[in-house]
GROMACS .gro file of C-alpha atoms in nm:
model
  105
    1MET     CA    1  17.327  -2.605  10.610
    2LYS     CA    2  17.429  -2.802  10.915
    3LYS     CA    3  17.710  -2.557  11.000
    4TYR     CA    4  17.474  -2.300  11.151
    5PRO     CA    5  17.356  -2.425  11.493
    6ASP     CA    6  17.202  -2.086  11.584
    7ASP     CA    7  16.988  -2.076  11.270
    8PRO     CA    8  16.634  -1.988  11.389
    9GLY     CA    9  16.468  -2.135  11.080
   10PRO     CA   10  16.258  -2.454  11.086
   11GLU     CA   11  16.376  -2.799  10.982
   12PRO     CA   12  16.354  -2.836  10.603
   13ARG     CA   13  16.044  -3.016  10.471
   14TYR     CA   14  16.205  -3.119  10.141
   15ARG     CA   15  16.538  -3.267  10.027
   16TRP     CA   16  16.822  -3.020   9.996
   17ARG     CA   17  17.138  -3.117   9.808
   18GLU     CA   18  17.458  -2.935   9.722
   19THR     CA   19  17.433  -2.768   9.381
   20TRP     CA   20  17.803  -2.822   9.313
   21PRO     CA   21  17.905  -3.123   9.528
   22ASN     CA   22  18.256  -3.127   9.672
   23GLU     CA   23  18.345  -2.782   9.538
   24GLY     CA   24  18.318  -2.602   9.872
   25HIS     CA   25  18.033  -2.367   9.778
   26GLU     CA   26  17.748  -2.289  10.019
   27ASP     CA   27  17.491  -2.350   9.745
   28TYR     CA   28  17.195  -2.589   9.768
   29ARG     CA   29  16.901  -2.702   9.550
   30ALA     CA   30  16.561  -2.808   9.678
   31TRP     CA   31  16.395  -3.126   9.553
   32ASP     CA   32  16.040  -3.260   9.573
   33GLY     CA   33  16.079  -3.611   9.439
   34ASP     CA   34  16.238  -3.565   9.095
   35ARG     CA   35  16.134  -3.199   9.071
   36SER     CA   36  16.396  -2.936   9.149
   37PHE     CA   37  16.218  -2.619   9.255
   38GLY     CA   38  16.450  -2.377   9.431
   39ARG     CA   39  16.791  -2.278   9.546
   40ILE     CA   40  16.972  -2.103   9.830
   41MET     CA   41  17.331  -1.978   9.823
   42LEU     CA   42  17.560  -1.784  10.053
   43GLU     CA   43  17.680  -1.455   9.907
   44VAL     CA   44  18.052  -1.424   9.975
   45THR     CA   45  18.129  -1.082   9.819
   46GLY     CA   46  17.975  -0.739   9.781
   47THR     CA   47  17.726  -0.552   9.994
   48MET     CA   48  17.517  -0.864  10.066
   49ARG     CA   49  17.819  -1.065  10.187
   50THR     CA   50  17.716  -1.321  10.455
   51LYS     CA   51  17.348  -1.312  10.343
   52TRP     CA   52  17.167  -1.608  10.190
   53ARG     CA   53  16.998  -1.557   9.853
   54TRP     CA   54  16.690  -1.768   9.793
   55SER     CA   55  16.508  -1.820   9.464
   56ILE     CA   56  16.246  -2.034   9.296
   57SER     CA   57  16.361  -2.223   8.987
   58HIS     CA   58  16.164  -2.288   8.669
   59ILE     CA   59  15.903  -2.553   8.751
   60ASP     CA   60  15.741  -2.756   8.471
   61GLY     CA   61  15.364  -2.708   8.462
   62VAL     CA   62  15.365  -2.363   8.623
   63LYS     CA   63  15.160  -2.110   8.429
   64GLN     CA   64  15.107  -1.861   8.714
   65THR     CA   65  15.364  -1.754   8.969
   66ILE     CA   66  15.370  -1.527   9.271
   67LEU     CA   67  15.595  -1.245   9.383
   68PRO     CA   68  15.838  -1.226   9.538
   69HIS     CA   69  16.001  -1.544   9.412
   70ASN     CA   70  16.351  -1.453   9.530
   71GLY     CA   71  16.509  -1.260   9.814
   72TRP     CA   72  16.761  -1.254  10.097
   73ALA     CA   73  16.778  -1.402  10.447
   74ASP     CA   74  17.028  -1.399  10.732
   75TYR     CA   75  17.032  -1.777  10.781
   76PRO     CA   76  17.017  -2.079  10.549
   77ARG     CA   77  16.714  -2.245  10.708
   78VAL     CA   78  16.521  -1.918  10.698
   79ALA     CA   79  16.608  -1.891  10.327
   80ALA     CA   80  16.511  -2.257  10.271
   81ALA     CA   81  16.176  -2.199  10.444
   82LYS     CA   82  16.106  -1.906  10.208
   83VAL     CA   83  16.178  -2.133   9.909
   84GLU     CA   84  15.960  -2.415  10.046
   85ASP     CA   85  15.669  -2.185  10.140
   86THR     CA   86  15.679  -2.011   9.802
   87TYR     CA   87  15.698  -2.345   9.619
   88GLU     CA   88  15.391  -2.476   9.803
   89GLN     CA   89  15.196  -2.158   9.721
   90ILE     CA   90  15.293  -2.180   9.352
   91ALA     CA   91  15.209  -2.553   9.342
   92ALA     CA   92  14.865  -2.488   9.495
   93LEU     CA   93  14.798  -2.201   9.253
   94ASN     CA   94  14.882  -2.428   8.957
   95GLY     CA   95  14.728  -2.753   9.084
   96LEU     CA   96  15.062  -2.936   9.106
   97PRO     CA   97  15.100  -3.231   9.345
   98ILE     CA   98  15.364  -3.186   9.615
   99ASN     CA   99  15.562  -3.416   9.844
  100GLN     CA  100  15.618  -3.669   9.568
  101PRO     CA  101  15.864  -3.954   9.629
  102PRO     CA  102  16.150  -3.984   9.377
  103ARG     CA  103  16.074  -4.210   9.080
  104LYS     CA  104  16.255  -4.540   9.074
  105PRO     CA  105  16.451  -4.619   8.756
   0.00000   0.00000   0.00000
């Protein structure tokens, strides 16, 4: 996500890591401690080429969700902010703690 200096989105609040490290994809997963909760990826073909798809992943303990839980954005940080905002709303709705540090082995 660092390749886009003109990205108007905010700084990420959670950890973002490459989904497929060292494979050259623009594809990232969001982490809150040990919980993976969302993903953004650059579409490279089709009518949405150059757009960023964002989506919420399955989250253990979630019984109620909100819509929309996926969509498109022009920039990666804007897409990441949609994932983070949606995650926090879903966590609040389901009483899940957020901003958890990773567990130590």
